[in-house]
Amino acid sequence: MHGRYIRMFISWLRHIVKTAAFHSYRSLLSVLLRLIRHSQSVFNEKEGDFRQRPSLALSSQPVIDQDKPTPSVTLAVPLLKAPLQSQGCQPGTILQSPTGGELNARPNSVAYNTQSPGNSSAPLILSMPKPNVCNPVGVPIPSPPSPPPPPPPPVAPGHDITLVPIVPGPQVSRYDRHVTVKDVYAAFKVEKGPLDCSEELATVAGWEPLTHPEGALFFYYQEQRVFTDVDVRDPVTAAKIGEAIKKAYRKVHEAKIRMHPLVELALELIMMDGEEKWGYYFADHDKRVVFWFEDHTSDPLMNKIRGVERKSHVMYALESQYWRHVELFPNKRSLPEDVVVKLKEIVMLAQAENITSETCLAPFASDEVASMLGLVDSLMSSTNKEREHSVWIVARFTRLFYNAKFVNFCGQPGARLGVDQSLYGKPNVRSKRIFRVMNVLLFGSFDAQSKAIHRIWVDETMVQPRWKNFIDRLTTEWSGYTIYSTVMLAVDIGFLAVQSVQTEIAATLLAYLSILCVLGSLVVSLVLAGQVNDSRRRSAEDVASFMLGMSRSMLGLESLALMLSLPFALLIWAMTFFAAALSVLIFRTAGVVVVSIASPVWFAIFCLATWLILAANDFHVSHLRSWIIERVSRVTSPSYV
C-alpha cells in the first residue's frame, strides 16, 4: 500500500519536473530568440522598430514610439493635430480629398490630393492615427479625451480693415518700436513659493505669446498659422487683427491661389498718412518665398537694384525675405538637416573664394567667414530639433547670402563674377585734365585714394569687407600723419628761432608757409579720424547713404578722394616749404665750399623726389623720349602735296 503511494508520488513529481523543464526551456529559448533579434536590429540601426510596451517586457510585437516626434522636412511650424479615431489595437489610415474651395477656405487644415501629379501641385499627405495601446488581456485602454481646440480670434464688426502688402525685411519695424517703460523704481514683491508666471504666458484667445531669442515678444495663432508683433492682449486690437485674418484668407480664396497647408501669415500694424492699416505677407515653406494675394511692386524688395527684369532673378529677393520671416519668428520650428548642409556649403565656398581670389563676392571678410564656418559646424547637432536659437542663426546667415546673390544678378546673363565688375558699364568720366593737375599738386595721393574708393563703391553698392579694410588703413595712416605733423611743427618753430633765419625774409616766409601746411594736415587728420569713428564705421546703410551723397556732388566720388588726400598732401607741402627755406638759408649765408658740397646733394634729392611724383602720374622718361622722337620725325619727314 505504501509502495503504491510512493510510486504515485514519484510519477507525479516526475511529471511536474518534466512540465517545468519544458516550460523553462521554451521560455529560455524564447528569450534568447528575442535577444538575438534585438541584437540584429541594433546592428542594422533599426532598434526603433522594437520599442517595447511598458506592460509587455521583452515582447516580440513592435510598437510605434508615440512620444518621438517625426523629424520635420521644412522650417514650418508643425500643423495642429486633428482628433484621431481607431478601433481596437489596429492602426488605420485616413485619406481625404477636399475640393479646391475647401482648401482655400481652410488654410490651416491639411490638404490631401488624389489627383494625378500632372493636374495638381498639392502634395499628398497621409495622416496616420496613433494605435491604441492594449493591455495584456486584449482590453483596449480608453484614450483620454482630446482638449477642445482654441477659440477663433474675435471678429471686430464695423472696423474698416485695410490690408497692405509688405515685405518682412524693412517693413516689419520690430527694431524701431521703442516702446517706453515706466520710469519709476519699485521693488517687485515676489510671492511665496516657486514663482508661477503661467498666467502672463497663457494663451489669450488662441494667441500664444512667444519670446524671440533676441528678447522680442511676438504672438502666434496656431489655428490659422498667423504671426504678429502686435500686442493682441488688448481686446480692441485682438478684434481688429481677427478681422484682418479673416479678410486676408478671404482675399486668397477670391484670388484662386492654391495654398500649401504649411503657409504662414504675418500681420503688422502700420500707420500710412495718419491712417491705420495692416501690412501682410504670406510665407510659403515649400517654395521658400513670400507672396501676396495681389500684384505688388515693392521698392524695399528691390533694394534699389537697377535692371531687374526676370522672375528667376526676383526669386532670390523673395527667398531672402522668406529667411527674414524665419529670422523674425524662429520659435516652434525644427531645423532641417539639408538646410544646415546647404548653408555649410555656401560658407565653405565663400571661404575658398576669400583664400584664392582678390575679387570674392562674399559679403563677409575672410576672418568673419571662418568664424561663421565654426558656428555652422556646431549647428549640425541641432538638426531635426526645435532649437529657436539655431534656427535664427541659420536664417540670418542664409538671408545675407541670398541677398548677395540678388545684388550680384546670380543666374542671369550679366551676372557679376567679381566684386570689381560693374554691371552698368563704366561710370561717367568727367574732365581728366583738372584731375591730373590736382594729382600733381597733391603728390599722387589723389589718384591713389580715387582708385581705392572706386574699389569699395561699385554700381552704387558698398563692398562691405573692403570698406572695413579701407577705413582701418586710413585710420592707421592718419595716426601716423598726426605724429609727423607734430614733429614737423616743432622743427619749423625751432628753425625760426635761429638768429640768422630772422634776417632772411624769404626763409622766414617759407617757414611760415610750412607751419601753416603742418597745421592744416594736423587739423584735417583729426577731423577725418573723428568722422570715421561715428556711425558710418558701424552701419553699412549709413556708409552707403554717405557714399551715394558724395557721388552726386559736383566732383562725384573724386571730391571724397580730394578730402582724403589732404592730410598727406599738406604734410608733403610743409616739408617742401621747409626744404626751400633751408635751401635759401644755405645758399645765401654759407660760403663757397658749403654751397659746392650741398648743391649736388640738393639736386640729387630734388631729382629723386620729382621722379617719384612723375611716376605716380604715369609719366616716365621713356615716354618723354618717344614723344621727342615722334615730334622730330614729323618735322623732318618730307611733306607731299
XYZ file of C-alpha atoms in Angstrom:
641
model
C 0.000 0.000 0.000
C 2.736 2.384 0.934
C 4.723 1.392 -2.154
C 1.803 2.334 -4.400
C 1.619 5.828 -2.843
C 5.342 6.194 -3.216
C 5.155 5.238 -6.892
C 2.278 7.688 -7.451
C 4.224 10.436 -5.718
C 7.326 9.691 -7.789
C 5.258 9.664 -11.003
C 3.558 12.949 -10.076
C 6.919 14.542 -9.181
C 8.414 13.306 -12.450
C 5.520 14.873 -14.397
C 5.963 18.167 -12.567
C 9.694 18.240 -13.296
C 9.148 17.447 -16.992
C 6.481 20.113 -17.323
C 8.565 22.738 -15.504
C 11.647 21.871 -17.537
C 9.692 22.035 -20.798
C 8.257 25.457 -19.979
C 11.615 26.689 -18.719
C 13.404 25.586 -21.878
C 10.709 27.121 -24.051
C 10.826 30.403 -22.146
C 14.608 30.404 -22.218
C 14.661 29.762 -25.954
C 12.049 32.480 -26.498
C 14.115 34.965 -24.513
C 17.281 34.000 -26.377
C 15.490 34.353 -29.701
C 14.235 37.826 -28.771
C 17.704 38.877 -27.641
C 19.187 37.691 -30.944
C 16.566 39.597 -32.915
C 17.126 42.704 -30.828
C 20.874 42.484 -31.361
C 20.322 42.203 -35.112
C 18.062 45.261 -35.080
C 20.671 47.277 -33.198
C 23.346 46.171 -35.645
C 21.154 47.304 -38.562
C 20.275 50.566 -36.782
C 16.609 49.626 -36.632
C 16.168 49.388 -32.922
C 13.296 51.878 -33.145
C 11.111 49.135 -34.616
C 11.499 47.027 -31.449
C 10.397 49.581 -28.890
C 8.504 47.561 -26.278
C 5.325 48.438 -24.472
C 5.763 49.122 -20.750
C 3.315 46.384 -19.789
C 4.852 43.698 -22.046
C 8.527 43.265 -21.202
C 10.607 41.612 -23.945
C 7.536 41.324 -26.162
C 8.217 40.432 -29.760
C 5.407 42.682 -31.026
C 6.833 46.029 -32.289
C 5.026 49.146 -31.165
C 5.321 52.640 -32.597
C 7.032 55.105 -30.262
C 4.258 57.595 -29.807
C 6.334 60.131 -27.902
C 9.061 60.501 -30.540
C 8.201 63.353 -32.975
C 8.612 62.840 -36.676
C 11.515 64.929 -37.974
C 10.291 67.925 -39.958
C 11.485 68.378 -43.519
C 10.673 72.100 -43.600
C 11.042 75.088 -41.341
C 7.269 75.435 -40.993
C 5.630 75.322 -37.605
C 4.003 71.858 -37.234
C 0.325 71.580 -38.112
C -2.359 71.166 -35.486
C -3.019 67.536 -34.546
C -6.568 66.603 -35.503
C -8.501 64.245 -33.206
C -7.831 60.680 -34.340
C -10.032 57.611 -34.114
C -9.217 53.941 -34.338
C -10.717 50.637 -33.318
C -9.035 48.149 -31.019
C -5.309 47.938 -31.427
C -5.215 48.112 -35.264
C -3.807 51.305 -36.789
C -5.714 52.799 -39.662
C -5.096 55.304 -42.423
C -7.217 58.351 -43.176
C -7.158 59.787 -46.693
C -9.266 62.800 -47.508
C -9.553 64.841 -50.674
C -11.214 68.225 -50.209
C -12.089 70.411 -53.101
C -10.117 73.470 -54.105
C -12.623 75.737 -52.420
C -12.284 73.869 -49.140
C -8.521 74.041 -49.391
C -8.511 77.801 -49.691
C -11.297 78.288 -47.238
C -9.449 76.361 -44.523
C -5.758 77.177 -44.942
C -4.887 75.773 -41.542
C -6.093 72.266 -42.344
C -4.017 69.568 -44.004
C -4.592 69.307 -47.753
C -4.913 65.921 -49.429
C -4.738 65.460 -53.163
C -5.889 62.362 -55.015
C -5.491 63.838 -58.489
C -2.707 62.944 -60.846
C 0.596 64.798 -60.459
C 0.134 66.479 -63.749
C -3.166 68.076 -62.774
C -2.301 69.355 -59.347
C 0.726 70.540 -57.430
C -0.726 69.937 -53.983
C 1.254 67.349 -52.016
C -0.173 64.012 -50.986
C -0.118 63.850 -47.191
C -1.289 60.792 -45.289
C -2.485 61.112 -41.721
C -1.652 58.025 -39.672
C -3.730 57.729 -36.492
C -1.982 56.547 -33.361
C -2.706 52.921 -32.432
C -4.407 52.246 -29.146
C -2.177 50.639 -26.538
C -3.720 47.367 -25.400
C -3.294 45.658 -22.082
C -2.104 42.020 -21.871
C -5.595 40.586 -21.873
C -6.607 42.441 -25.017
C -8.961 45.006 -23.487
C -8.362 48.386 -25.128
C -7.429 51.178 -22.755
C -9.647 54.221 -23.384
C -7.642 57.206 -24.569
C -8.088 60.481 -22.686
C -10.441 62.990 -24.275
C -8.774 65.466 -26.626
C -8.608 69.053 -25.373
C -11.006 71.433 -27.114
C -9.460 73.462 -29.942
C -8.640 77.108 -29.179
C -11.419 79.533 -29.955
C -11.137 81.537 -33.170
C -9.861 85.099 -32.874
C -12.597 87.607 -32.108
C -14.017 89.391 -35.099
C -14.473 93.115 -34.983
C -17.626 94.004 -36.898
C -17.762 97.559 -38.143
C -13.959 98.041 -38.370
C -12.703 99.082 -41.786
C -9.682 96.845 -42.236
C -7.222 97.806 -44.982
C -4.601 95.234 -45.940
C -1.346 96.493 -47.464
C 1.304 94.151 -48.916
C 4.677 94.455 -47.169
C 7.973 92.589 -47.041
C 9.353 91.342 -43.727
C 12.747 92.996 -44.201
C 12.475 96.733 -43.626
C 8.696 96.964 -43.204
C 8.308 94.861 -40.053
C 9.560 97.590 -37.751
C 10.361 95.443 -34.732
C 13.626 97.238 -34.048
C 12.101 100.732 -34.375
C 9.144 100.477 -32.000
C 10.889 101.966 -28.957
C 8.116 101.065 -26.531
C 8.696 103.159 -23.418
C 8.870 101.555 -19.979
C 7.563 103.217 -16.843
C 10.435 105.238 -15.377
C 9.588 104.516 -11.750
C 11.626 102.350 -9.403
C 9.681 99.997 -7.172
C 10.901 96.705 -5.733
C 8.794 93.856 -7.103
C 7.114 91.724 -4.467
C 7.795 88.027 -5.086
C 5.099 85.785 -3.658
C 5.933 82.812 -1.504
C 6.744 79.501 -3.100
C 8.113 78.850 -6.581
C 7.336 81.731 -8.917
C 4.449 80.938 -11.272
C 4.106 83.225 -14.273
C 1.912 80.884 -16.310
C -0.962 83.370 -16.232
C 1.104 86.016 -18.025
C 2.346 83.486 -20.600
C -1.019 81.782 -21.086
C -2.722 81.693 -24.459
C -5.045 84.672 -24.980
C -7.999 83.964 -27.289
C -5.903 81.394 -29.172
C -2.815 83.624 -29.394
C 0.309 82.094 -27.874
C 2.955 84.561 -26.625
C 6.488 83.636 -27.660
C 9.868 85.159 -26.892
C 12.378 85.706 -29.674
C 15.993 84.634 -28.987
C 16.908 88.329 -29.094
C 14.248 89.080 -26.473
C 11.338 90.466 -28.520
C 7.762 89.408 -27.709
C 5.527 88.203 -30.522
C 2.342 86.141 -30.822
C 1.365 83.057 -32.793
C -2.184 81.930 -33.585
C -1.898 78.201 -34.253
C -5.405 77.680 -35.572
C -4.827 79.970 -38.564
C -0.973 79.903 -38.582
C -0.562 83.655 -38.064
C 2.405 85.559 -36.611
C 2.368 89.160 -35.417
C 4.329 91.573 -33.282
C 1.151 93.415 -32.303
C 0.107 93.046 -28.667
C -3.118 91.072 -29.100
C -3.805 91.083 -25.351
C -5.705 94.305 -25.970
C -9.317 93.293 -26.793
C -9.751 96.036 -29.397
C -6.525 95.116 -31.156
C -7.422 91.423 -30.997
C -10.764 92.149 -32.623
C -9.129 94.144 -35.420
C -6.483 91.531 -36.169
C -9.166 88.824 -36.186
C -10.982 90.729 -38.889
C -7.687 91.218 -40.764
C -7.027 87.456 -40.712
C -10.496 86.707 -41.990
C -10.171 89.260 -44.784
C -6.701 88.048 -45.807
C -7.810 84.433 -46.259
C -10.984 85.549 -47.993
C -8.904 87.531 -50.494
C -6.701 84.493 -51.085
C -9.785 82.430 -51.846
C -11.123 85.107 -54.204
C -7.755 85.260 -55.989
C -7.935 81.463 -56.521
C -4.456 80.876 -55.124
C -3.571 77.289 -54.256
C -2.454 77.409 -50.632
C 0.030 74.879 -49.299
C -1.054 73.674 -45.830
C 2.212 74.935 -44.317
C 1.791 78.534 -45.492
C 2.014 81.127 -42.707
C 0.546 84.614 -42.497
C 2.266 87.569 -40.847
C 0.500 90.818 -39.932
C 1.992 94.182 -38.975
C 0.109 97.254 -37.766
C 1.394 100.278 -39.689
C 0.455 103.941 -39.991
C 0.281 105.418 -43.500
C -0.704 109.058 -43.972
C -2.186 109.129 -40.484
C -4.393 106.107 -41.233
C -4.188 102.742 -39.504
C -3.544 99.876 -41.898
C -2.497 96.242 -41.638
C 0.570 95.115 -43.520
C 0.558 91.458 -44.505
C 2.527 88.809 -46.361
C 2.394 85.021 -46.686
C 5.414 82.751 -46.250
C 5.496 79.522 -48.266
C 7.843 76.966 -46.686
C 7.611 74.632 -49.649
C 8.968 77.122 -52.215
C 10.675 79.298 -49.566
C 9.287 82.593 -50.795
C 6.944 85.277 -49.563
C 3.871 86.202 -51.597
C 0.648 88.238 -51.525
C -2.901 87.794 -52.821
C -2.437 90.744 -55.199
C 0.145 92.043 -57.660
C 2.722 94.075 -55.796
C 5.558 96.418 -56.774
C 7.882 96.890 -53.818
C 10.839 99.265 -53.589
C 12.061 97.659 -50.323
C 12.068 94.288 -52.085
C 14.200 95.639 -54.950
C 16.684 97.208 -52.522
C 17.485 99.938 -55.115
C 18.891 97.357 -57.540
C 18.528 98.517 -61.153
C 17.947 96.314 -64.176
C 15.790 93.603 -62.548
C 13.715 92.060 -65.355
C 13.420 88.285 -64.799
C 11.393 86.184 -62.388
C 14.385 83.923 -61.788
C 16.250 86.984 -60.532
C 13.464 88.250 -58.262
C 13.244 84.752 -56.777
C 16.458 85.400 -54.830
C 14.984 88.564 -53.331
C 11.802 86.729 -52.344
C 13.794 83.883 -50.774
C 15.919 86.391 -48.888
C 12.702 87.871 -47.481
C 11.476 84.369 -46.623
C 14.568 83.820 -44.490
C 13.921 87.200 -42.919
C 10.484 85.895 -41.918
C 12.048 82.815 -40.304
C 14.586 85.079 -38.614
C 11.797 87.223 -37.138
C 9.733 84.237 -35.961
C 12.096 81.280 -35.297
C 10.184 79.650 -32.432
C 8.396 76.290 -32.638
C 10.357 75.294 -35.768
C 12.536 72.255 -36.390
C 15.814 72.784 -38.222
C 16.064 70.514 -41.303
C 19.422 68.900 -41.819
C 19.542 69.713 -45.534
C 19.234 73.434 -44.763
C 22.275 73.335 -42.482
C 24.261 71.288 -45.005
C 23.478 73.742 -47.795
C 24.446 76.713 -45.620
C 27.711 74.980 -44.749
C 28.493 74.515 -48.440
C 27.798 78.206 -49.117
C 30.067 79.288 -46.268
C 32.835 76.911 -47.377
C 32.615 78.307 -50.920
C 32.869 81.845 -49.577
C 35.942 80.912 -47.545
C 37.562 79.254 -50.570
C 36.905 82.374 -52.652
C 38.382 84.608 -49.967
C 41.533 82.471 -49.914
C 42.045 82.115 -53.662
C 40.606 85.334 -55.130
C 41.051 89.063 -54.598
C 37.591 89.752 -56.017
C 35.493 87.488 -53.796
C 31.758 88.218 -53.917
C 31.075 87.066 -50.365
C 29.582 89.865 -48.223
C 31.973 88.990 -45.376
C 35.685 89.229 -44.779
C 37.844 86.121 -44.530
C 38.049 86.145 -40.722
C 34.281 86.560 -40.465
C 33.645 83.640 -42.821
C 35.994 81.473 -40.757
C 34.002 82.289 -37.613
C 30.749 81.519 -39.436
C 32.098 78.162 -40.548
C 32.779 77.220 -36.939
C 29.217 78.141 -35.966
C 27.710 76.142 -38.817
C 29.695 73.073 -37.774
C 28.191 73.366 -34.297
C 24.678 73.621 -35.769
C 24.761 70.033 -37.050
C 23.876 68.791 -33.570
C 20.651 70.852 -33.639
C 19.161 69.404 -36.827
C 15.608 67.995 -36.747
C 15.051 69.556 -33.324
C 13.144 72.598 -32.107
C 16.031 74.930 -31.337
C 14.957 78.524 -31.987
C 18.458 79.899 -31.443
C 19.911 77.612 -34.098
C 17.035 78.400 -36.461
C 17.699 82.122 -36.013
C 21.421 81.710 -36.771
C 20.743 79.733 -39.942
C 18.069 82.171 -41.096
C 20.276 85.227 -40.515
C 23.269 83.812 -42.403
C 21.189 82.401 -45.256
C 19.306 85.676 -45.715
C 22.529 87.646 -46.129
C 23.951 85.210 -48.655
C 20.765 85.144 -50.737
C 20.583 88.927 -50.692
C 24.144 88.957 -52.075
C 23.008 86.580 -54.841
C 20.216 89.001 -55.738
C 22.529 92.030 -55.768
C 25.065 90.219 -57.963
C 22.437 89.032 -60.509
C 23.114 85.367 -59.774
C 21.928 83.076 -62.559
C 21.457 85.929 -65.045
C 23.299 86.552 -68.342
C 25.059 89.590 -66.886
C 25.917 88.079 -63.504
C 28.650 89.811 -61.547
C 31.530 87.358 -61.153
C 33.994 89.692 -59.450
C 33.455 92.336 -56.848
C 35.155 94.944 -59.087
C 32.891 94.211 -62.042
C 30.405 96.924 -62.976
C 27.122 95.694 -64.426
C 26.043 99.030 -65.884
C 29.140 99.929 -67.869
C 31.814 102.430 -66.971
C 30.690 105.440 -64.934
C 30.561 108.873 -66.481
C 34.122 110.162 -66.729
C 34.465 113.868 -66.093
C 37.293 116.056 -67.377
C 40.572 114.327 -66.581
C 42.766 117.371 -67.107
C 41.803 119.006 -63.842
C 42.232 115.695 -62.033
C 45.733 115.322 -63.453
C 46.634 118.797 -62.234
C 45.163 118.033 -58.810
C 47.044 114.749 -58.680
C 50.347 116.518 -59.357
C 49.633 119.190 -56.728
C 48.668 116.516 -54.203
C 51.769 114.419 -54.916
C 49.877 111.439 -56.358
C 47.699 110.849 -53.300
C 44.540 111.939 -55.135
C 44.772 109.179 -57.741
C 45.574 106.558 -55.093
C 42.565 107.499 -52.968
C 40.290 107.652 -56.023
C 41.200 104.113 -57.074
C 40.676 102.813 -53.544
C 37.237 104.466 -53.325
C 36.098 103.005 -56.647
C 37.083 99.545 -55.371
C 34.685 99.819 -52.408
C 31.811 101.557 -54.234
C 30.759 99.546 -57.290
C 27.467 100.284 -59.070
C 26.326 102.376 -56.087
C 26.741 99.306 -53.894
C 29.013 99.151 -50.876
C 31.610 96.363 -50.775
C 31.475 95.904 -47.026
C 34.650 93.808 -46.436
C 36.767 96.229 -48.444
C 35.223 99.215 -46.699
C 36.327 97.905 -43.326
C 39.880 97.322 -44.530
C 39.893 100.742 -46.205
C 38.815 102.512 -43.026
C 41.335 100.620 -40.920
C 44.111 101.611 -43.308
C 43.052 105.268 -43.286
C 42.908 105.326 -39.500
C 46.444 103.967 -39.290
C 47.700 106.497 -41.850
C 46.061 109.446 -40.120
C 47.565 108.429 -36.810
C 50.983 108.494 -38.449
C 50.299 111.857 -40.093
C 49.451 113.447 -36.755
C 52.809 112.281 -35.350
C 54.733 113.558 -38.387
C 52.859 116.862 -38.293
C 53.659 117.358 -34.625
C 57.351 116.694 -35.241
C 57.374 118.957 -38.293
C 55.715 121.753 -36.334
C 58.419 121.575 -33.677
C 61.123 121.642 -36.387
C 59.641 124.742 -38.057
C 59.368 126.626 -34.780
C 62.930 125.681 -33.897
C 64.093 126.818 -37.337
C 62.513 130.240 -36.856
C 64.326 130.642 -33.547
C 67.716 130.631 -35.307
C 69.244 134.140 -35.354
C 70.400 134.012 -38.966
C 66.942 132.976 -40.193
C 65.317 136.075 -38.740
C 67.378 138.274 -41.075
C 66.299 136.311 -44.165
C 62.792 137.355 -45.204
C 62.441 134.623 -47.838
C 63.466 131.865 -45.445
C 61.142 133.227 -42.780
C 58.204 133.355 -45.227
C 58.811 129.800 -46.390
C 58.994 128.612 -42.770
C 55.655 130.288 -42.063
C 54.104 128.520 -45.073
C 55.481 125.221 -43.783
C 53.908 125.812 -40.370
C 50.518 126.590 -41.954
C 50.612 123.395 -44.019
C 51.573 121.364 -40.955
C 48.671 122.820 -39.007
C 46.325 122.097 -41.902
C 47.487 118.481 -42.095
C 47.110 118.056 -38.350
C 43.603 119.555 -38.213
C 42.314 117.651 -41.256
C 43.684 114.355 -39.902
C 41.943 114.853 -36.566
C 38.644 115.855 -38.200
C 38.642 112.886 -40.578
C 39.591 110.479 -37.788
C 36.685 111.776 -35.718
C 34.234 111.302 -38.593
C 35.413 107.736 -39.177
C 34.617 106.812 -35.582
C 30.946 107.781 -35.965
C 28.079 105.652 -37.246
C 29.496 105.404 -40.781
C 32.104 102.974 -39.460
C 29.493 100.685 -37.898
C 26.435 100.824 -40.170
C 26.542 99.684 -43.776
C 23.374 101.650 -44.548
C 24.891 104.891 -43.243
C 28.040 104.261 -45.254
C 26.008 103.648 -48.405
C 23.955 106.816 -47.864
C 27.113 108.850 -47.306
C 28.800 107.436 -50.406
C 25.682 107.984 -52.502
C 25.527 111.638 -51.426
C 29.205 112.136 -52.244
C 28.815 110.506 -55.659
C 26.111 113.026 -56.581
C 28.198 116.066 -55.662
C 29.849 118.352 -58.233
C 33.052 116.314 -58.493
C 31.415 112.974 -57.690
C 33.421 110.480 -55.670
C 36.557 112.429 -56.588
C 35.528 115.028 -54.029
C 35.867 112.347 -51.334
C 39.238 111.359 -52.788
C 40.308 115.008 -52.586
C 39.352 115.227 -48.923
C 41.143 112.026 -48.032
C 44.276 113.211 -49.876
C 44.641 116.442 -47.886
C 46.495 115.154 -44.779
C 49.265 113.543 -46.818
C 49.480 116.341 -49.390
C 49.613 119.153 -46.817
C 52.305 117.331 -44.869
C 54.409 116.933 -48.035
C 53.918 120.624 -48.870
C 55.036 121.531 -45.358
C 58.219 119.521 -45.852
C 58.722 121.132 -49.283
C 58.429 124.648 -47.893
C 60.811 123.793 -45.081
C 63.317 122.382 -47.590
C 63.009 125.586 -49.632
C 63.571 127.745 -46.536
C 66.617 125.695 -45.585
C 67.959 125.984 -49.153
C 67.565 129.791 -49.078
C 69.409 129.919 -45.815
C 72.242 127.708 -47.136
C 72.753 129.465 -50.463
C 72.569 132.992 -49.012
C 74.581 132.672 -45.820
C 77.044 129.813 -46.400
C 80.446 130.037 -48.057
C 81.566 128.685 -51.412
C 82.776 125.363 -50.015
C 79.475 124.637 -48.277
C 77.445 125.606 -51.323
C 79.589 123.491 -53.677
C 79.100 120.417 -51.487
C 75.407 120.944 -50.712
C 74.341 121.765 -54.277
C 74.865 118.272 -55.809
C 73.175 116.589 -52.867
C 70.265 119.006 -53.068
C 69.950 118.439 -56.833
C 70.004 114.636 -56.449
C 67.271 114.711 -53.806
C 65.186 117.032 -55.978
C 65.506 114.713 -58.991
C 64.554 111.629 -56.977
C 61.514 113.321 -55.473
C 60.414 114.636 -58.868
C 60.864 111.185 -60.376
C 58.531 109.642 -57.783
C 55.894 112.305 -58.401
C 56.028 111.845 -62.176
C 55.948 108.054 -61.872
C 52.861 108.281 -59.670
C 51.168 110.175 -62.514
C 52.212 107.524 -65.086
C 54.768 109.842 -66.692
C 58.152 108.251 -67.370
C 61.363 109.346 -69.061
C 60.938 106.662 -71.713
C 57.604 108.206 -72.644
C 59.315 111.593 -72.975
C 61.982 110.110 -75.252
C 59.414 108.503 -77.543
C 57.423 111.726 -77.606
C 60.506 113.736 -78.630
C 61.386 111.248 -81.384
C 57.841 111.356 -82.723
C 57.863 115.157 -82.843
C 61.240 115.314 -84.547
C 60.196 112.723 -87.121
C 57.133 114.765 -88.004
C 59.211 117.887 -88.516
C 61.993 116.252 -90.564
C 59.797 113.990 -92.701
C 59.069 115.422 -96.203
C 55.548 116.502 -96.917
C 53.841 115.562 -100.173
C 51.328 117.829 -101.754
